[in-house]
Coordinates of C-alpha atoms (C1' of nucleotides) in Angstrom, one line a residue:
Chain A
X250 CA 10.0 12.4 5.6
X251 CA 8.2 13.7 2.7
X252 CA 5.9 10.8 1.2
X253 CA 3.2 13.0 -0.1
X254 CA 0.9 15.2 2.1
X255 CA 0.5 19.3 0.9
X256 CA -2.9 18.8 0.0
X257 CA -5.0 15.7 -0.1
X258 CA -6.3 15.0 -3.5
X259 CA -9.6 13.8 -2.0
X260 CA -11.4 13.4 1.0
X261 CA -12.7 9.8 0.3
X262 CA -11.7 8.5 3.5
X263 CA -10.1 4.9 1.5
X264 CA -7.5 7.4 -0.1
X265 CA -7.3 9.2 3.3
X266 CA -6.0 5.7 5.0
X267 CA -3.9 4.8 2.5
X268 CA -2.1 8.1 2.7
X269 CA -1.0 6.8 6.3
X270 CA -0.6 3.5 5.5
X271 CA -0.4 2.6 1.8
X272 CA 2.8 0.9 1.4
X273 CA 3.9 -2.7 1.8
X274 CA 5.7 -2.1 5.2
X275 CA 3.4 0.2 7.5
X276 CA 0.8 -2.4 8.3
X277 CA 3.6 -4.8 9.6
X278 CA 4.8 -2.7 12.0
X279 CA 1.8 -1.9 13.2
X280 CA 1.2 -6.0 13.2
X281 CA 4.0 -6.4 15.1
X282 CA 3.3 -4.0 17.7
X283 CA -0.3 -5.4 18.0
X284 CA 0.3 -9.3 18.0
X285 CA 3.7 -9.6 18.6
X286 CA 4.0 -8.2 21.6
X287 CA 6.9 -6.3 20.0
X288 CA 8.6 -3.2 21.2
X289 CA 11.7 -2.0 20.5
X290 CA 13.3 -0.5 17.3
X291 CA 15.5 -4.0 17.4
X292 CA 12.6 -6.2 17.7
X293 CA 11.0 -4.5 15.0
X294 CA 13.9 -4.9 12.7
X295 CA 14.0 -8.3 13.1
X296 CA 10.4 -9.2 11.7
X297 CA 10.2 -12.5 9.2
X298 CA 10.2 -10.1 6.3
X299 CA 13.3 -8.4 7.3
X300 CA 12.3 -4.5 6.9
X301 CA 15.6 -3.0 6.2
X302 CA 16.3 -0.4 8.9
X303 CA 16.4 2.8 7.3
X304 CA 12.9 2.2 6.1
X305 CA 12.1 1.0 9.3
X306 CA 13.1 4.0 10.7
X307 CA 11.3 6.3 8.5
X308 CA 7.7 4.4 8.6
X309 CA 8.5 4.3 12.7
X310 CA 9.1 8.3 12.6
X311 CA 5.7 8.8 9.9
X312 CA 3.4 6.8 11.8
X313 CA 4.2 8.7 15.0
X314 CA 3.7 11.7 12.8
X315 CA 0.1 10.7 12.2
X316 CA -0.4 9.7 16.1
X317 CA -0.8 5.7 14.7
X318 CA 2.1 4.9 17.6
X319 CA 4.1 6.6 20.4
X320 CA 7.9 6.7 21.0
X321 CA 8.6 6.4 24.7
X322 CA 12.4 6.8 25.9
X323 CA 13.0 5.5 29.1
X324 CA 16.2 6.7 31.0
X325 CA 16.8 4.4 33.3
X326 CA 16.4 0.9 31.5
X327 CA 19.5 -0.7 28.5
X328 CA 16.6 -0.8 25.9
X329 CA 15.4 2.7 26.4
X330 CA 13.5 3.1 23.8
X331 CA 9.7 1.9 23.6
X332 CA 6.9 1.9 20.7
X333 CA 3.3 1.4 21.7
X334 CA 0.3 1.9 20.1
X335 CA -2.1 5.0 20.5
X336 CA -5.7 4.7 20.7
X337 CA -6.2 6.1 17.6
X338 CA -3.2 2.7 16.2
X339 CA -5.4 0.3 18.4
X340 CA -8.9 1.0 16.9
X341 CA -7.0 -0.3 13.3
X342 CA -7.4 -3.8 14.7
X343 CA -10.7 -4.6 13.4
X344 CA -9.6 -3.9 9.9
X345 CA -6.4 -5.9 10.7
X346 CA -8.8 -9.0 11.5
X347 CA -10.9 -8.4 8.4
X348 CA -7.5 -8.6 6.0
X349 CA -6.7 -11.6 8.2
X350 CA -9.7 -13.5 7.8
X351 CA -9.2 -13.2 4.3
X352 CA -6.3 -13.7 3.8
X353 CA -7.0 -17.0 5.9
X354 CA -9.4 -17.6 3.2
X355 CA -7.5 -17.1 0.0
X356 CA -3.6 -18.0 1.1
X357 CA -3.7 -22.2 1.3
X358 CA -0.8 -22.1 3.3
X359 CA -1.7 -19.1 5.9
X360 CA -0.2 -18.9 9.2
X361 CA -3.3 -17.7 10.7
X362 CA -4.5 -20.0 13.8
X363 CA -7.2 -22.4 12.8
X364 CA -10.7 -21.2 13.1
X365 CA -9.6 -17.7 13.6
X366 CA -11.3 -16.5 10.5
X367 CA -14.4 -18.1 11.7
X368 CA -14.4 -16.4 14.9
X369 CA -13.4 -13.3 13.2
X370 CA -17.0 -13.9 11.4
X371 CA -18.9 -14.8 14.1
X372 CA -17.6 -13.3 17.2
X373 CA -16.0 -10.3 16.4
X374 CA -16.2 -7.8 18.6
X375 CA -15.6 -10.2 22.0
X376 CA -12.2 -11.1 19.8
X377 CA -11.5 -7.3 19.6
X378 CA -12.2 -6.6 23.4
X379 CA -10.3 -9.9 24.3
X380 CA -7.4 -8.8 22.0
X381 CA -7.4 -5.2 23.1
X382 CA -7.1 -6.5 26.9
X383 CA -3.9 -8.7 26.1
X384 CA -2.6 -5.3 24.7
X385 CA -2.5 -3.9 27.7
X386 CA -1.7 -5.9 29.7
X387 CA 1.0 -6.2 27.3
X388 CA 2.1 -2.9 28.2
X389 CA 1.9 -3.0 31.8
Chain B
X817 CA 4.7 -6.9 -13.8
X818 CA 7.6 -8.3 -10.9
X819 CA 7.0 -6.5 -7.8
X820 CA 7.7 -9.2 -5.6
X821 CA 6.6 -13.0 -5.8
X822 CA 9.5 -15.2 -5.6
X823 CA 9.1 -17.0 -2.5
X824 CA 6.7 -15.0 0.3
X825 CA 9.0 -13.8 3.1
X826 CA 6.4 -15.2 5.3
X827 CA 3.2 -16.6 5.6
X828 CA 1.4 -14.2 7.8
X829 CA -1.4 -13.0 6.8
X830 CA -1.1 -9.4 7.4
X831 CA 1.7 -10.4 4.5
X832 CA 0.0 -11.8 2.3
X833 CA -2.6 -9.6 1.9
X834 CA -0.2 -6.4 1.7
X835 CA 1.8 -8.6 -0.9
X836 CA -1.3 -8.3 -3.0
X837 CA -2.6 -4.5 -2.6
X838 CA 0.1 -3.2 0.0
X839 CA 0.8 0.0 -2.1
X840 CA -1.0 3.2 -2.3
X841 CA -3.3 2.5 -5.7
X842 CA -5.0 -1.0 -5.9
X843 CA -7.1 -0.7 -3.2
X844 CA -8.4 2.8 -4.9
X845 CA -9.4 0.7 -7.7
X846 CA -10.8 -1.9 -6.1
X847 CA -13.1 0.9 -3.9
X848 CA -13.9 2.5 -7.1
X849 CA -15.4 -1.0 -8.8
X850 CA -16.9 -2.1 -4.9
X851 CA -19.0 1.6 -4.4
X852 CA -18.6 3.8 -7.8
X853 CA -19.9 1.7 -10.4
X854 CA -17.0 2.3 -12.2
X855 CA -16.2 -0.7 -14.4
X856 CA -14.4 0.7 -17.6
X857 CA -10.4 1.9 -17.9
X858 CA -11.2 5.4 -18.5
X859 CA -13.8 6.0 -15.9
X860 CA -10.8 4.3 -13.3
X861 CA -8.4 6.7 -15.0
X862 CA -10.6 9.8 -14.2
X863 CA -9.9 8.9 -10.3
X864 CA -9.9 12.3 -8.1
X865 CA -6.9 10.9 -6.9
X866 CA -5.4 11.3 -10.7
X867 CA -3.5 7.8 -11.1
X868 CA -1.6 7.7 -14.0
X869 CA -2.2 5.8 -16.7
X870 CA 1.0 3.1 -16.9
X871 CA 0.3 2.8 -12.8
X872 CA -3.4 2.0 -13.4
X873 CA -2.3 -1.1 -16.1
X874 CA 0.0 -2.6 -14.3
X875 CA -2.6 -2.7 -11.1
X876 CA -5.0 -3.4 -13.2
X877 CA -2.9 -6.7 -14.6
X878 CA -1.6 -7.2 -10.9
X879 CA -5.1 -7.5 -9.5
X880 CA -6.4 -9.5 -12.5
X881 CA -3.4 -12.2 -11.6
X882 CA -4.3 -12.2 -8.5
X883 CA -7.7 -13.0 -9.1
X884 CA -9.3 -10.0 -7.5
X885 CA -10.5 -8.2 -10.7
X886 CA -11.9 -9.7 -13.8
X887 CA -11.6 -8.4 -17.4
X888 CA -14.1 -9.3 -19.7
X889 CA -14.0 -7.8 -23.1
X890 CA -17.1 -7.1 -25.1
X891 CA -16.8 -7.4 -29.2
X892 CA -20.4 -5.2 -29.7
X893 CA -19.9 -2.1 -27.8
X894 CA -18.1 1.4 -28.0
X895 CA -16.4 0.7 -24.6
X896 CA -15.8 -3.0 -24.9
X897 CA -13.7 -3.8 -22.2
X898 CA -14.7 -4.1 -18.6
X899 CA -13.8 -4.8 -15.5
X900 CA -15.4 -5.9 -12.2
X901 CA -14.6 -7.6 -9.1
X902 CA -14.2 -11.7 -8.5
X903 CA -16.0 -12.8 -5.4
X904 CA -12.4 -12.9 -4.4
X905 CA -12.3 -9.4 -4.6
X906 CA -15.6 -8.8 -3.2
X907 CA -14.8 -9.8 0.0
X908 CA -12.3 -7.4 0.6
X909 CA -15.7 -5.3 1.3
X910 CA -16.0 -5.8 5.1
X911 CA -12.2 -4.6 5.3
X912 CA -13.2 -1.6 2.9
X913 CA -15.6 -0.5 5.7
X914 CA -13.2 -1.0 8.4
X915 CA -11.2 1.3 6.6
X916 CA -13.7 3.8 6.0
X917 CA -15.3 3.8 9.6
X918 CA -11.9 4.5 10.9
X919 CA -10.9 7.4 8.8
X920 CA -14.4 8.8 8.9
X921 CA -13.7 8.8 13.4
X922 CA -10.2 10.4 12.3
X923 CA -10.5 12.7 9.4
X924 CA -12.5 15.9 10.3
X925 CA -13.0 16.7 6.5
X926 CA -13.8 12.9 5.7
X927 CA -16.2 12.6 2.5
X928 CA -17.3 9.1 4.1
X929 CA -21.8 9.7 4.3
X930 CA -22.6 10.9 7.9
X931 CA -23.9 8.1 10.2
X932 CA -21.5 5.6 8.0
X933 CA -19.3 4.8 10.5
X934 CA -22.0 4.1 13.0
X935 CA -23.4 1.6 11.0
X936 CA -20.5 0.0 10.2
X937 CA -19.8 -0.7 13.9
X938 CA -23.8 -1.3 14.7
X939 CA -25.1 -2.9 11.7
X940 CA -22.4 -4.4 9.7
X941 CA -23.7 -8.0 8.4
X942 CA -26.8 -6.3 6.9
X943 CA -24.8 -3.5 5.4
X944 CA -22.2 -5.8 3.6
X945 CA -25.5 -7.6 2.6
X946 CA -27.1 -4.1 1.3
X947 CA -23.7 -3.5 -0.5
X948 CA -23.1 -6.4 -2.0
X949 CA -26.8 -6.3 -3.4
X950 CA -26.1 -3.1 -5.1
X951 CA -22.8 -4.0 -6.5
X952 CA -24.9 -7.1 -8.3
X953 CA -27.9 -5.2 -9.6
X954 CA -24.9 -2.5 -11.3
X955 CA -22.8 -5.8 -12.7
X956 CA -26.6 -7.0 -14.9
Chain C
dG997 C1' 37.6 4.9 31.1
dG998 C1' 36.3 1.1 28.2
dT999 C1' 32.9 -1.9 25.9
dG1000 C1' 28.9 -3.6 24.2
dA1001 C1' 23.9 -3.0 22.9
dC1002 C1' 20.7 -0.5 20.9
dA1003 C1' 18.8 2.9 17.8
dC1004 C1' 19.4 4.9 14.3
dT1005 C1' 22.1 7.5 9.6
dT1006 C1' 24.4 7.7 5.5
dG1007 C1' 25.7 6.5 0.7
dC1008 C1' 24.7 4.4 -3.3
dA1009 C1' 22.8 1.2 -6.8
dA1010 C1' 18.4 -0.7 -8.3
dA1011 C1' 13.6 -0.5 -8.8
dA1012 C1' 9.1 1.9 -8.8
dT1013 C1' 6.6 6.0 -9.8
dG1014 C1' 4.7 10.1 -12.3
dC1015 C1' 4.2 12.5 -16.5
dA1016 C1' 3.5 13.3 -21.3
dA1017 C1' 3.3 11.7 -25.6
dG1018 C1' 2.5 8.2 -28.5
dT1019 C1' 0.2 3.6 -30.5
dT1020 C1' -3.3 0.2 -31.5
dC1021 C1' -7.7 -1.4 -32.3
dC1022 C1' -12.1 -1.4 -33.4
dA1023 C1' -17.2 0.9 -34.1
dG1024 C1' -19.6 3.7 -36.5
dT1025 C1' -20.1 7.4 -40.3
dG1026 C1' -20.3 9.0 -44.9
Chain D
dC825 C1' -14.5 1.0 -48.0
dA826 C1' -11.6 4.8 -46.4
dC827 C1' -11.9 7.9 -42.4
dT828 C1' -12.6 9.6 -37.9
dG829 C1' -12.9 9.3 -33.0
dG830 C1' -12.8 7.2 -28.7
dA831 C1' -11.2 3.8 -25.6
dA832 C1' -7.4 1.2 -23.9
dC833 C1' -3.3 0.9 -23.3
dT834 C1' 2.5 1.5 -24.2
dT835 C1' 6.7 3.8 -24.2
dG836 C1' 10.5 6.9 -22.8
dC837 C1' 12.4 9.4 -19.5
dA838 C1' 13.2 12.3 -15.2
dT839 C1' 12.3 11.9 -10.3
dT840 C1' 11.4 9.5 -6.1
dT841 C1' 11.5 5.6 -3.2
dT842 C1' 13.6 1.3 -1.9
dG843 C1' 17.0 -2.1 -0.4
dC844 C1' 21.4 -3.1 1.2
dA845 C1' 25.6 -2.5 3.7
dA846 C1' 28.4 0.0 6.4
dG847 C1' 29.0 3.6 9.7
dT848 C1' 27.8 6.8 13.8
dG849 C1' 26.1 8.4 18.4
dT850 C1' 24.6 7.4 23.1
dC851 C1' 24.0 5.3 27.1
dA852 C1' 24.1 1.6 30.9
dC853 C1' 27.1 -1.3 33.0
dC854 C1' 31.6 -3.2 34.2

DNA sequence: GGTGACACTTGCAAAATGCAAGTTCCAGTG
DNA sequence: CACTGGAACTTGCATTTTGCAAGTGTCACC
């Protein structure tokens, strides 16, 4: 799992973000996990965009590496295995609503629920909390 | 200039977005036009992140087609040609400082200004407002 | 002890990237 | 008006990453 990292060529904290997760496949996972109420490697590989599942498996094993999400194995259930977000995973959802509100904005035919940019806009941070609760409980 | 288009996958918005700058340069180049008054090809080439020259064209082109960047050339100057960002592309600001207000919490050696992050979370609307003031004033 | 499900690995062709060395197109100088 | 220099790319090629398909290992349960 190479993918860059003896020596960061800057600080600037954009760069130091997109180190972690600058490709085109990271940030669904992570959606996924957030949204989705996803969980398992085979849910994961079976996302609209169809990750193919050695990449699946590297980004999985690289954002563990960077503490974005935690692999739980569970020895008593038939799908053993579990992803969750950490914290440190979690606090990327306000940035996740920012690129969905504008994407909302820009793609005509978004998926995006109907006035969620706007409360994205306006209500922000009782979206996060009210997000962050389902999450949980999600988890439970 | 393919990287993807035919047919989007899916219509998510996470998607989209990483459809357009889901890779580990554009969003360099946009940060450098949103807060480092860069605005010509070489001064983007001269990155501290060293992107190479073919890399920077194609994003360059890429963001262009996507309406996020504009080029205007210039037939009386030394450095004629110029870029700077669509309104399109200035909006991707309030994600920008997502971004940096979560590496700046995660990177103990993050460049991002002290008290940055705080604002971010505290003050936002004004900040985007002070921001996008600035980025004006440079563009006259 | 056998059989699926699930979670990955592996091998290989195709595409994207990184690097260095051009090339083109003026603006200004002499 | 030829000439030089800088700015903005292009091109060629080796290396790396991706995408796809097929294969492997390990349990839980029957």
């Amino acid at each position: 799992m190479p993918k860059r990292r003896p020596q960061p060529s800057s600080h600037c904290p954009i760069h130091f973000a997109l180190d972690i997760f600058g490709d085109a496949w990271s940030l669904l996972v992570v959606r996924d996990l957030m949204f989705k109420g996803k969980s398992s490697y085979g849910e994961l590989l079976a996302s609209d965009e169809r990750i193919s599942t050695n990449i699946l498996a590297e980004r999985l094993e690289r954002l563990e590496a960077h503490g974005i999400i935690r692999k739980d194995v569970i020895h008593t259930a038939a799908a053993r295995t579990r992803y969750t977000l950490t914290p440190k995973g979690a606090e990327l959802m306000p940035m996740l609503l920012e690129i969905i509100a504008w994407s909302a904005r820009y793609d005509a035919k978004t998926a995006a629920p109907r006035g969620f940019a706007r409360r994205v806009r306006t209500d922000r941070d009782a979206l996060v909390r009210e997000l962050t609760a389902q999450l949980h409980e999600r988890e439970t």
